[in-house]
CSV table of C-alpha atoms and ligand atoms in Angstrom, one decimal:
chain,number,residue,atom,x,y,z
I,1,UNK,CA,-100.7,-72.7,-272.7
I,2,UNK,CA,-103.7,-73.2,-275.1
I,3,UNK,CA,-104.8,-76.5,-274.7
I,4,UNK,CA,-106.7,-76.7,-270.7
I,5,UNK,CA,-108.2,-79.3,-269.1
I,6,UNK,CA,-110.6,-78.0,-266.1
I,7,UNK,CA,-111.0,-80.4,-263.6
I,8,UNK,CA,-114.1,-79.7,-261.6
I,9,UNK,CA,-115.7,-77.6,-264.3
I,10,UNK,CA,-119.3,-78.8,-264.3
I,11,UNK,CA,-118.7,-77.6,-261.0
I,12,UNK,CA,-119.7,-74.1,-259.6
I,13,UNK,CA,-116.8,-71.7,-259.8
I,14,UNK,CA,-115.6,-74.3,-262.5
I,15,UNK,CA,-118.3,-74.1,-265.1
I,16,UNK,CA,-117.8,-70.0,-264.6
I,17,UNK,CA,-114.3,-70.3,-265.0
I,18,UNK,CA,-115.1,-72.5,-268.7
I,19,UNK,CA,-117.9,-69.6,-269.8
I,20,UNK,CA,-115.4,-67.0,-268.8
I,21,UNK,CA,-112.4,-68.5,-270.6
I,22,UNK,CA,-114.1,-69.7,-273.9
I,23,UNK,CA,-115.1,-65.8,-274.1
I,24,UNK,CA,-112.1,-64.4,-273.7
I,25,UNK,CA,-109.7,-66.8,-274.9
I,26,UNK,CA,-111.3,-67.7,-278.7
I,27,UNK,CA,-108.0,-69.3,-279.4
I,28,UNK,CA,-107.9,-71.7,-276.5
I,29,UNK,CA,-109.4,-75.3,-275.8
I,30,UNK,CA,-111.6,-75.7,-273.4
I,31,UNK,CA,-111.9,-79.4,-272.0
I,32,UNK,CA,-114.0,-80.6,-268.8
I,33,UNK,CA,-112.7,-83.1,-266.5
I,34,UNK,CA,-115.3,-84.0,-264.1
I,35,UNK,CA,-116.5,-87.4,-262.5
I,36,UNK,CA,-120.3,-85.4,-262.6
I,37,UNK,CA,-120.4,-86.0,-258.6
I,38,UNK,CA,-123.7,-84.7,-256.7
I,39,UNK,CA,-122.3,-81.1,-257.2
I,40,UNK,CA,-121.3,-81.1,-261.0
I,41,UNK,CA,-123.8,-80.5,-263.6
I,42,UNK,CA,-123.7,-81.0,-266.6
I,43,UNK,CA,-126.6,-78.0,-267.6
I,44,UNK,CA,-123.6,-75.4,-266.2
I,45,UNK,CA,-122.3,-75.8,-269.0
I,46,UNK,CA,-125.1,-75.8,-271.5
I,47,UNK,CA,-123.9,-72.6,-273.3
I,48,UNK,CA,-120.5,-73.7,-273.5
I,49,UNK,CA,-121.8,-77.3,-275.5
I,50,UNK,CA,-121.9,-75.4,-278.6
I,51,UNK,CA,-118.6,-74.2,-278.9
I,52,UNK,CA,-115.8,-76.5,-281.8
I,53,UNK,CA,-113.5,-75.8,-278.9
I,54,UNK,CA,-114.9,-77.2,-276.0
I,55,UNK,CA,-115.1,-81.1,-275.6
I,56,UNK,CA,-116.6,-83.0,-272.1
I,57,UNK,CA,-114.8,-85.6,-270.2
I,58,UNK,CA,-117.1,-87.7,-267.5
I,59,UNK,CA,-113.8,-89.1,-265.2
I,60,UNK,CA,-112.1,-89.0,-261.5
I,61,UNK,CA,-109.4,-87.1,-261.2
I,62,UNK,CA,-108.2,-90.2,-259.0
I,63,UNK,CA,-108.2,-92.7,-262.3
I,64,UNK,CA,-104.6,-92.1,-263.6
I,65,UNK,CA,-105.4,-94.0,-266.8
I,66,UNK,CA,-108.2,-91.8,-267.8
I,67,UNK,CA,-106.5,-88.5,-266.7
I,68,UNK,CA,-103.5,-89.9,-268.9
I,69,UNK,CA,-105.4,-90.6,-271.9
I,70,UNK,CA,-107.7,-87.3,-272.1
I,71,UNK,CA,-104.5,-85.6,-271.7
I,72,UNK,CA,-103.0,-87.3,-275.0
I,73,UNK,CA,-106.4,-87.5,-276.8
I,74,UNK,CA,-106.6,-83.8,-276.3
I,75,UNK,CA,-103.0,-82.5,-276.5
I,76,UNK,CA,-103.2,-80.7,-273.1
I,77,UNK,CA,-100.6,-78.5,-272.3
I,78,UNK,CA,-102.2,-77.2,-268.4
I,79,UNK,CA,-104.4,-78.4,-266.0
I,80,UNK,CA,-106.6,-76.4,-263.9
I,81,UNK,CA,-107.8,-78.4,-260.9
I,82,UNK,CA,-110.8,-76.9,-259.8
I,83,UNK,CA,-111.9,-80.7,-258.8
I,84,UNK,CA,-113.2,-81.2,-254.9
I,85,UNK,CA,-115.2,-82.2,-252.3
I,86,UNK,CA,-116.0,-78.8,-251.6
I,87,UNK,CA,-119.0,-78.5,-248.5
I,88,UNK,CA,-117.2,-78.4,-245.0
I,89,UNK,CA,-120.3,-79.9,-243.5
I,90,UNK,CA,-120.4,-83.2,-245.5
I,91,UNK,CA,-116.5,-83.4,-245.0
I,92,UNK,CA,-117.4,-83.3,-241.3
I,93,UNK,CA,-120.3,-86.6,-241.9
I,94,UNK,CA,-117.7,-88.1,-244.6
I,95,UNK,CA,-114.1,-87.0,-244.6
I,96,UNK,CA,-112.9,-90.0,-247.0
I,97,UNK,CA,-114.4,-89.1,-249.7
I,98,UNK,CA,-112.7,-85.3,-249.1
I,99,UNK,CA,-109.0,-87.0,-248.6
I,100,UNK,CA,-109.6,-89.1,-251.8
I,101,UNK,CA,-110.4,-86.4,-254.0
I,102,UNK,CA,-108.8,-83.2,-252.7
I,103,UNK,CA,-105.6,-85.2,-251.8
I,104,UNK,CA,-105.3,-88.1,-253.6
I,105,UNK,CA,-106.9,-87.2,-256.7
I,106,UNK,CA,-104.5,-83.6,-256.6
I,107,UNK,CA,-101.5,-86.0,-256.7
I,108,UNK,CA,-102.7,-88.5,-259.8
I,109,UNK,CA,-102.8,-84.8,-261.7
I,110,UNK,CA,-99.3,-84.0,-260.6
I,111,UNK,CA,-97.9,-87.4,-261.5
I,112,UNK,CA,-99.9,-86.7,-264.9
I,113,UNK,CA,-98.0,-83.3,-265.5
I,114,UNK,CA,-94.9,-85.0,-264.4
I,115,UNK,CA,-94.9,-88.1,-266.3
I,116,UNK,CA,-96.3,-86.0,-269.4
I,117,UNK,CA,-94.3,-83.5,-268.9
I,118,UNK,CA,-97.2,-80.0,-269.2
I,119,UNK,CA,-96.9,-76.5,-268.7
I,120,UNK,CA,-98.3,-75.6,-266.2
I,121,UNK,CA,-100.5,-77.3,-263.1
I,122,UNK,CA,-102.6,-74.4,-261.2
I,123,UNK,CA,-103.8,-75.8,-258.5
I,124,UNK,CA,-107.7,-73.6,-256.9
I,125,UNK,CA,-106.9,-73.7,-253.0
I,126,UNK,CA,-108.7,-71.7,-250.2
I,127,UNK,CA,-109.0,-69.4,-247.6
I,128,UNK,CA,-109.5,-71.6,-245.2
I,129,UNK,CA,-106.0,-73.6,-245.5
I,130,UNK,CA,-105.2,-70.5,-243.2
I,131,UNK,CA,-107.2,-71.5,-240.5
I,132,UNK,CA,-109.8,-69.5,-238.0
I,133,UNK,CA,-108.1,-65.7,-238.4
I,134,UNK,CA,-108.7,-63.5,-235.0
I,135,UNK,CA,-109.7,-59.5,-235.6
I,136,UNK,CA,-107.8,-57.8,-236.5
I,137,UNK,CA,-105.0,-59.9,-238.2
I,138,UNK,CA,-105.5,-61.3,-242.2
I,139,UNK,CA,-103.8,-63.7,-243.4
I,140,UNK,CA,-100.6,-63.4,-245.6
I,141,UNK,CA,-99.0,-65.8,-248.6
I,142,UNK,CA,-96.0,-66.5,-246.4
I,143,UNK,CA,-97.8,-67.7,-243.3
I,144,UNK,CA,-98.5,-71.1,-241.8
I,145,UNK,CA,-101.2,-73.3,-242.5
I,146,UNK,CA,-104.0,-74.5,-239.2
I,147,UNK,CA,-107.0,-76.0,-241.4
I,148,UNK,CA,-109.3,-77.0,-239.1
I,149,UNK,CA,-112.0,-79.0,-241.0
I,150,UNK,CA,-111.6,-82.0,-242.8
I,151,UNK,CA,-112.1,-80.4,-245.8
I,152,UNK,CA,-109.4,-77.8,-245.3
I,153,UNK,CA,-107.4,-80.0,-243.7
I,154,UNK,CA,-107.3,-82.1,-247.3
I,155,UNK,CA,-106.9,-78.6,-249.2
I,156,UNK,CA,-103.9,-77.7,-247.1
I,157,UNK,CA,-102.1,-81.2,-247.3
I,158,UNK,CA,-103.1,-80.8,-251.2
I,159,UNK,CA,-101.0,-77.5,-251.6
I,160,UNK,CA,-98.5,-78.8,-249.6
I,161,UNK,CA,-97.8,-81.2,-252.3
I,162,UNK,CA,-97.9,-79.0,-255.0
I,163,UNK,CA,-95.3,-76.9,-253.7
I,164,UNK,CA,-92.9,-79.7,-252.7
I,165,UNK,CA,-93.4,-81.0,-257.0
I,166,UNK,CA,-92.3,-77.3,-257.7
I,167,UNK,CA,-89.3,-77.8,-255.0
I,168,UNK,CA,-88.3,-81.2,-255.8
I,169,UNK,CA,-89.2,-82.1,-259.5
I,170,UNK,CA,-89.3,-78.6,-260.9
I,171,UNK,CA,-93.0,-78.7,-262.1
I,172,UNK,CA,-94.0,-75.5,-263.5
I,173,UNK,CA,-97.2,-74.9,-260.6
I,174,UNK,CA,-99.4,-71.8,-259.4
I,175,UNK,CA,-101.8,-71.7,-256.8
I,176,UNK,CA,-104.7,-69.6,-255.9
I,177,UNK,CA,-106.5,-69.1,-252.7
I,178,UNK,CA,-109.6,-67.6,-252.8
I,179,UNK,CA,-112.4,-66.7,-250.1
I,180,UNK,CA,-115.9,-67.5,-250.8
I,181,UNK,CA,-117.2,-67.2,-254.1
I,182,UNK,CA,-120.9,-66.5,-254.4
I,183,UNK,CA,-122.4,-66.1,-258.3
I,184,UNK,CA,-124.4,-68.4,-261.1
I,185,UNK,CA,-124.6,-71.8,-260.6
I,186,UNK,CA,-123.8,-72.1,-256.8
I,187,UNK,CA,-124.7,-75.2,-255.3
I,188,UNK,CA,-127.5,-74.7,-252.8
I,189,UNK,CA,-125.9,-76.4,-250.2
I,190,UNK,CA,-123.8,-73.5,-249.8
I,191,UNK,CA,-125.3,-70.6,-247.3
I,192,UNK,CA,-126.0,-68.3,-249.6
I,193,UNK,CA,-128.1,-69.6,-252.7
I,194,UNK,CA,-129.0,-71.6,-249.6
I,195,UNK,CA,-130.8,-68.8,-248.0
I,196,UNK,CA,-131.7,-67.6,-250.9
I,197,UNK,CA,-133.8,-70.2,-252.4
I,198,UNK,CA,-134.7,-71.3,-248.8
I,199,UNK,CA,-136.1,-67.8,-248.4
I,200,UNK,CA,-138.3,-67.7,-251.7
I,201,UNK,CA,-139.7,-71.1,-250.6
I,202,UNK,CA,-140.8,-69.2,-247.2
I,203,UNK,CA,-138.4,-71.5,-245.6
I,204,UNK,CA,-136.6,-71.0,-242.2
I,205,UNK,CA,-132.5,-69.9,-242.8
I,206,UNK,CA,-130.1,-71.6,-240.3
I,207,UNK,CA,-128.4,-69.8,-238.9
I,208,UNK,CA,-125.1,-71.9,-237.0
I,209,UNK,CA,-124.1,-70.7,-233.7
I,210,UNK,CA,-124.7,-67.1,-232.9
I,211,UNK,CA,-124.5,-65.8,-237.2
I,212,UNK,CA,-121.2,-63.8,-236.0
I,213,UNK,CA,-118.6,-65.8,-238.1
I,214,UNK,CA,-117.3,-63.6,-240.8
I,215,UNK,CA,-116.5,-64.6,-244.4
I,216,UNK,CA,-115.0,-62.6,-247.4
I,217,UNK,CA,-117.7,-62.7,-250.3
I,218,UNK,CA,-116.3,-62.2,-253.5
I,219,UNK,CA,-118.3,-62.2,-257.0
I,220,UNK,CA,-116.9,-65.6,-259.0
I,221,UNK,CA,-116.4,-64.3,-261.7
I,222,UNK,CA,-113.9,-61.7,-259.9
I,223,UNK,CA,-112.0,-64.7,-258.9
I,224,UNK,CA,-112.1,-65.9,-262.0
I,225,UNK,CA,-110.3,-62.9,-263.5
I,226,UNK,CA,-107.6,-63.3,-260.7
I,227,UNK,CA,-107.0,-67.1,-261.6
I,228,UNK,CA,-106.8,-66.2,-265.4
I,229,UNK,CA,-104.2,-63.6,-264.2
I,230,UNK,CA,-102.2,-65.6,-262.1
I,231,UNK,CA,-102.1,-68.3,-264.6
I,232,UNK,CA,-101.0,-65.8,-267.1
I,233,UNK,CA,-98.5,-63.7,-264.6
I,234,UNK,CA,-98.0,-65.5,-262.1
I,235,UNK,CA,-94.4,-66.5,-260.6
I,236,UNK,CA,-94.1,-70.3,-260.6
I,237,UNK,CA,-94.2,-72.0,-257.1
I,238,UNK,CA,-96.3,-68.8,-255.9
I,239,UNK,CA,-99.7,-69.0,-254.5
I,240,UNK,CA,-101.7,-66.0,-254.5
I,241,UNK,CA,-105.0,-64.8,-251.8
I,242,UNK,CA,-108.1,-63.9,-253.7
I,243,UNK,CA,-110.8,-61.8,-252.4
I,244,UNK,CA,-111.9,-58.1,-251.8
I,245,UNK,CA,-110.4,-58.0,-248.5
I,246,UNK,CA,-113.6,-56.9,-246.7
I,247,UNK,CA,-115.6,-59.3,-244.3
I,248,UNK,CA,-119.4,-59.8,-243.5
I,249,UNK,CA,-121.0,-61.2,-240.2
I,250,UNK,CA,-123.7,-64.2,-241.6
I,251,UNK,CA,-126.2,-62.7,-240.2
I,252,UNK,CA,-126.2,-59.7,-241.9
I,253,UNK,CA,-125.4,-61.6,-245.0
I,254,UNK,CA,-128.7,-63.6,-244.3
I,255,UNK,CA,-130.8,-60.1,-243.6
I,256,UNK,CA,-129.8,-58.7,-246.9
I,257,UNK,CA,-131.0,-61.6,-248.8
I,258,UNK,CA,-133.8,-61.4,-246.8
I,259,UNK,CA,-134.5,-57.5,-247.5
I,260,UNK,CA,-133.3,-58.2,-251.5
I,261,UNK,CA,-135.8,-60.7,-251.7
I,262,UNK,CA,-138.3,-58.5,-249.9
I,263,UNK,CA,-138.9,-61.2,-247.0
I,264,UNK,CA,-139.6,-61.0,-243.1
I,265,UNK,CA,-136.7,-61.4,-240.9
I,266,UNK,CA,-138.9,-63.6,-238.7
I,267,UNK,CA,-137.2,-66.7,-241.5
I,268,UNK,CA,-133.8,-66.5,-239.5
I,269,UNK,CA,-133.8,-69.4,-237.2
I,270,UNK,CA,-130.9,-69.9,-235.3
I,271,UNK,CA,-129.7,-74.1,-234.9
I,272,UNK,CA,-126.9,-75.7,-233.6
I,273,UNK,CA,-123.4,-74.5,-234.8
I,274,UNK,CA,-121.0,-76.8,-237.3
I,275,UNK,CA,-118.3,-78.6,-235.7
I,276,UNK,CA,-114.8,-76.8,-235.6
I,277,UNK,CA,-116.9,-73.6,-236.6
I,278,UNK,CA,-113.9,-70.9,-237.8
I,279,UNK,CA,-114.9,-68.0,-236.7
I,280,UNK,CA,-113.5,-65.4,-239.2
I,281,UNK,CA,-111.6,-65.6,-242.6
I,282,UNK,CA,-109.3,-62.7,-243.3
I,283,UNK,CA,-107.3,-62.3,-246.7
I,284,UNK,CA,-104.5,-59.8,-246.7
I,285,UNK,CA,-104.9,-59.3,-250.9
I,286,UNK,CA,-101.9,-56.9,-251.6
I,287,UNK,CA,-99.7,-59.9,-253.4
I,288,UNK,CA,-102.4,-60.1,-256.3
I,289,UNK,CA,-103.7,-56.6,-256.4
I,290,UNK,CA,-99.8,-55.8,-257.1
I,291,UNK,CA,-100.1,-58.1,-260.1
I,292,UNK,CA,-102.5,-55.4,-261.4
I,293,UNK,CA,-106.2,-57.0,-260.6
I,294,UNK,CA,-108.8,-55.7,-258.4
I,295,UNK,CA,-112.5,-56.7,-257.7
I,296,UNK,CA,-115.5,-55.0,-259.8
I,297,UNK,CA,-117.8,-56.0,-257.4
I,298,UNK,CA,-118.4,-54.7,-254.3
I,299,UNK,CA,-120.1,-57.4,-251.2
I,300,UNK,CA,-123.7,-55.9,-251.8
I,301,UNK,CA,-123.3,-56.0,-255.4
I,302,UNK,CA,-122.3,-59.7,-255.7
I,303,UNK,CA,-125.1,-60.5,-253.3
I,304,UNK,CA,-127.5,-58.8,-255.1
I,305,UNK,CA,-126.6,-59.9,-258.4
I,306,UNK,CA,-126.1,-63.3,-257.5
I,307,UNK,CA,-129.9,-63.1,-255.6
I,308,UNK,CA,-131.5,-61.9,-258.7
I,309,UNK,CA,-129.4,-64.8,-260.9
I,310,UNK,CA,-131.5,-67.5,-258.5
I,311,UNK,CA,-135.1,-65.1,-258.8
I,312,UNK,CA,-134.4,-65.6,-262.6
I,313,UNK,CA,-133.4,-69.2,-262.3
I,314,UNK,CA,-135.8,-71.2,-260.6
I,315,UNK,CA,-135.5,-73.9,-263.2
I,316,UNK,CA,-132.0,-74.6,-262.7
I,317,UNK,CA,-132.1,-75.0,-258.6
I,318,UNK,CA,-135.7,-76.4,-258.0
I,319,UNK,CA,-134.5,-79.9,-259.2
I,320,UNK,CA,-131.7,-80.1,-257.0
I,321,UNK,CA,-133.7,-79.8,-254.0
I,322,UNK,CA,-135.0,-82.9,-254.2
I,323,UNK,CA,-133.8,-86.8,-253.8
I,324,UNK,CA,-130.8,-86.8,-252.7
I,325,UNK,CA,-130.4,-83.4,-251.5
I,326,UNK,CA,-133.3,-83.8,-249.0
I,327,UNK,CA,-131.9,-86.7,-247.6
I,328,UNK,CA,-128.7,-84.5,-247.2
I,329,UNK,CA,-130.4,-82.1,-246.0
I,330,UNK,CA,-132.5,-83.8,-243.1
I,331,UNK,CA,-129.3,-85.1,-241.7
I,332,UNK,CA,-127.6,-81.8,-241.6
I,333,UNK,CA,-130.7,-79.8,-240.3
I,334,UNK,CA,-133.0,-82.0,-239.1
I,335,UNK,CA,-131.2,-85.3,-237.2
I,336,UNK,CA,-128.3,-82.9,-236.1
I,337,UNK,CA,-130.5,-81.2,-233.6
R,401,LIG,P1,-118.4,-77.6,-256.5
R,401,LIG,O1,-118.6,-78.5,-255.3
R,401,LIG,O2,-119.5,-76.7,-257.0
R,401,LIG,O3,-117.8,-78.4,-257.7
R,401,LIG,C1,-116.9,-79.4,-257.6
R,401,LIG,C2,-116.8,-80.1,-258.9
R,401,LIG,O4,-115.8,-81.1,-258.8
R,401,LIG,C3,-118.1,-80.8,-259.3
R,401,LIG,O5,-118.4,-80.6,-260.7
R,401,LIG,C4,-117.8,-82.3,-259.1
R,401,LIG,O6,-118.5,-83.2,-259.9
R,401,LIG,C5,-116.3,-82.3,-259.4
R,401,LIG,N1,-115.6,-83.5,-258.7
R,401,LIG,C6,-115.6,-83.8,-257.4
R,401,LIG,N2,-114.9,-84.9,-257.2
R,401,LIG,C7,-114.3,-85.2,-258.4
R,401,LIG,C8,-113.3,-86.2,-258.8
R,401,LIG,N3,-112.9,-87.1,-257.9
R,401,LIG,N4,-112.9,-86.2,-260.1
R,401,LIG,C9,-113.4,-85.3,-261.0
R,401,LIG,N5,-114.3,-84.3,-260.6
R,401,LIG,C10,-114.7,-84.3,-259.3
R,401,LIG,O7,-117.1,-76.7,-256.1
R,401,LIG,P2,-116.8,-75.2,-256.2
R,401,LIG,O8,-117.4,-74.4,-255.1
R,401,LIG,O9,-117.0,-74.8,-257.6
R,401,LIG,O10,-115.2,-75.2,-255.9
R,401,LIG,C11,-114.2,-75.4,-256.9
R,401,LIG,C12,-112.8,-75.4,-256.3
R,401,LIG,O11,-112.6,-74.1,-255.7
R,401,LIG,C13,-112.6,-76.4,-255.2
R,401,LIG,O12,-111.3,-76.9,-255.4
R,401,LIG,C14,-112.7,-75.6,-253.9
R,401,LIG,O13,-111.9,-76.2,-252.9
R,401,LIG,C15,-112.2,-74.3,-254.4
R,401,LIG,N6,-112.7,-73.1,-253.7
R,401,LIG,C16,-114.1,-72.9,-253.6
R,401,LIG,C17,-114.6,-71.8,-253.0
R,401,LIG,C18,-116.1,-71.5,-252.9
R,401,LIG,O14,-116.4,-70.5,-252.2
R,401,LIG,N7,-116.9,-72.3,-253.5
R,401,LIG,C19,-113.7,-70.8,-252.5
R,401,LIG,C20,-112.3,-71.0,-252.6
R,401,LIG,C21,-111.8,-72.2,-253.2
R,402,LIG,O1,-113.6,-69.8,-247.7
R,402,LIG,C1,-113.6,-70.5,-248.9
R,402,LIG,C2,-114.5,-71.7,-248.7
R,402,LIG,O2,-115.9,-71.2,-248.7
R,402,LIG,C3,-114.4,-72.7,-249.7
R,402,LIG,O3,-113.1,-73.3,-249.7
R,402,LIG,C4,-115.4,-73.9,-249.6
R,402,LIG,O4,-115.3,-74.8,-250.6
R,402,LIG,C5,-116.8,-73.2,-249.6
R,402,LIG,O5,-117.8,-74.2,-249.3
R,402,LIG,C6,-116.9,-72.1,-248.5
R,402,LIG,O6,-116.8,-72.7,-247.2
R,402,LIG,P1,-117.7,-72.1,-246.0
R,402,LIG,O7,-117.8,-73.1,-245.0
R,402,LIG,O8,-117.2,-70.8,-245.6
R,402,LIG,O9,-119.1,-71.9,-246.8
R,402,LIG,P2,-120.6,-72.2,-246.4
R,402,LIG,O10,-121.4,-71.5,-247.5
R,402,LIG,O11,-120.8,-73.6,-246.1
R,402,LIG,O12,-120.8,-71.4,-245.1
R,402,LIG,C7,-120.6,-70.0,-245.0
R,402,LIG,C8,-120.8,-69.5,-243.6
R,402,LIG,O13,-122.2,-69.7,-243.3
R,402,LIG,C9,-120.1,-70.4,-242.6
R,402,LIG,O14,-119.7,-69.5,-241.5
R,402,LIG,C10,-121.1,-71.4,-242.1
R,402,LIG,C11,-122.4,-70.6,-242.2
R,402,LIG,N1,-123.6,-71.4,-242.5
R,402,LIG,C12,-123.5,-72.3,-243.5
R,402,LIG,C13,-124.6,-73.1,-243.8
R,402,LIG,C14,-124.6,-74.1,-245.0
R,402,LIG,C15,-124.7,-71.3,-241.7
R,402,LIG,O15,-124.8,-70.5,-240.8
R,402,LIG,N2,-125.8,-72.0,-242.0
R,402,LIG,C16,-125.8,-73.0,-243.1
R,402,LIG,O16,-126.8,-73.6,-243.3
């Protein structure tokens, strides 16, 4: 494995995962496969521009031709499919476009690997494959799947697939599920740079439902150690949990921005709940940290680092909230009510 093409990587957790890897991994290739959707940016990767061994890619994972030919242009040898519809909500207003890519689009890359014969296919799965996880149970590699989302339902099917080319055609496959990821270049969709930028602007926070869902916030760059891991030690046909194991209410995530950012609490405004709303993720993490990795960042850590990253910044997320992210976002917060 030298030769990687990251699908998704002008994505969030993607574009971290190409900065992380060209650092570390001087001797690799670094190519980006990405159709440049609403979510993928092509400024995530600015630093990365300069390097002789990264090269760009504008495609869909779901156009076989083009996966085939960047493949042979660029001797890949793994893929890395990073590539998604990844907000739940808009999977609730538009669950096509969710199947398409996180279902469809996952199988044109494993018909690529098979038919080209790579090394290795690791596929970036979720938490939430798992389903809504009741106190005080957390969720181990072994045990069944109850997405409940469209979006996780598409992720589940996804990894489903993957295992069965491991069972059936013997394709050399990892997978990684990770809880939330909060860090650089987070989407501001998402709750948290959500909130957070929301909150600088003086802006109300939405709260969904009562704020007493739990989630498992883990720094991305933690996660992306544990995919570089897995990928490196990793048993084939094994999937892998990834997070630090210890979850927050979002409510007191949205209070601690609030206090980082030195802001009244009187911003939490509390609006109607998402659809299907899972109540708590829960990782049981004792498969990976056995492979020798652990988080260096503790909850309040990542949050405040990631905080200060969107205070330092504004350049990059001001222009996303506008065109078509308003229009997004009055539909979500505004005609929803
Ligand atoms: P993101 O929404 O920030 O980025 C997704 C990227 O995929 C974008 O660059 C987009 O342009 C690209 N993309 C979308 N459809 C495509 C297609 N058809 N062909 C090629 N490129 C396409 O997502 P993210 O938050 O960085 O998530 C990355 C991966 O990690 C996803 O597979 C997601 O399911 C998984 N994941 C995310 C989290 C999280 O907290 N964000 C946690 C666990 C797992
Ligand atoms: O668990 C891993 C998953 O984490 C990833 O697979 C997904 O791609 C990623 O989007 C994320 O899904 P969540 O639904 O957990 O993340 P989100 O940031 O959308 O929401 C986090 C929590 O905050 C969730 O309980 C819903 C709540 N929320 C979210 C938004 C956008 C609010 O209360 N208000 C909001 O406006």
């Amino acid at each position: 494995m030298k030769n990687f093409l990251i699908t998704g990587g002008a994505g969030f957790i993607g574009s971290n995962f190409v900065h992380y890897m060209l650092a570390k991994y001087p001797a690799y290739k670094i190519v980006v496969y990405d159709k440049l959707t609403y979510a993928g940016r092509r400024e995530n990767l600015e630093n990365a521009e300069d390097s002789p061994h990264f090269a760009f890619v504008q495609g869909d994972i779901c156009d076989e031709k083009t996966v085939a030919e960047t493949i042979q242009q660029y001797n890949i040898d793994s893929i890395v499919n990073f590539a998604a519809e990844t907000h739940v909500d808009r999977s609730i207003m538009n669950p096509v476009d969710a199947v398409q890519t996180n279902l469809n689009g996952a199988q044109t890359l494993l018909e690529a690997v098979r038919n080209l014969k790579l090394e290795r296919f690791h596929q970036i799965s979720t938490d939430e494959v798992y389903g809504a996880i009741p106190a005080p149970n957390r969720s181990r590699e072994g045990d069944p799947f109850e997405p409940r989302s469209p979006y996780s339902a598409s992720k589940a099917a996804a990894e489903h697939l993957v295992y069965s080319y491991f069972v059936t055609y013997n394709l050399p496959v990892t997978t990684t599920r990770g809880s939330n990821n909060i860090g650089p270049y987070h989407y501001p969709e998402k709750a948290v740079p959500l909130f957070t930028t929301n909150a600088m602007e003086n802006q109300p926070l939405p709260i969904y439902g009562d704020g007493m869902q739990m989630r498992d916030w883990q720094y991305v760059i933690d996660h992306c150690e544990a995919i570089d891991l897995v990928l490196h030690k990793g048993k084939l046909g094994e999937a892998y949990n990834v997070g630090t194991g210890v979850e927050t209410h979002n409510i007191d995530m949205a209070k601690k921005i609030l206090d980082i950012l030195g802001k009244p609490h009187s911003l939490l405004t509390y609006v109607p709940d998402r659809a299907g709303h899972d109540r708590r993720y829960a990782l049981d993490v004792s498969k990976l940290r056995a492979l020798g990795w652990k988080p260096s960042h503790t909850f309040d850590q990542a949050l405040e680092k990631t905080v200060k990253w969107f205070v330092a910044n504004e350049k990059w997320w001001r222009p996303i909230k506008s065109g078509e992210y308003l229009e997004y976002y009055k539909k979500q917060y505004v005609e929803r009510r």
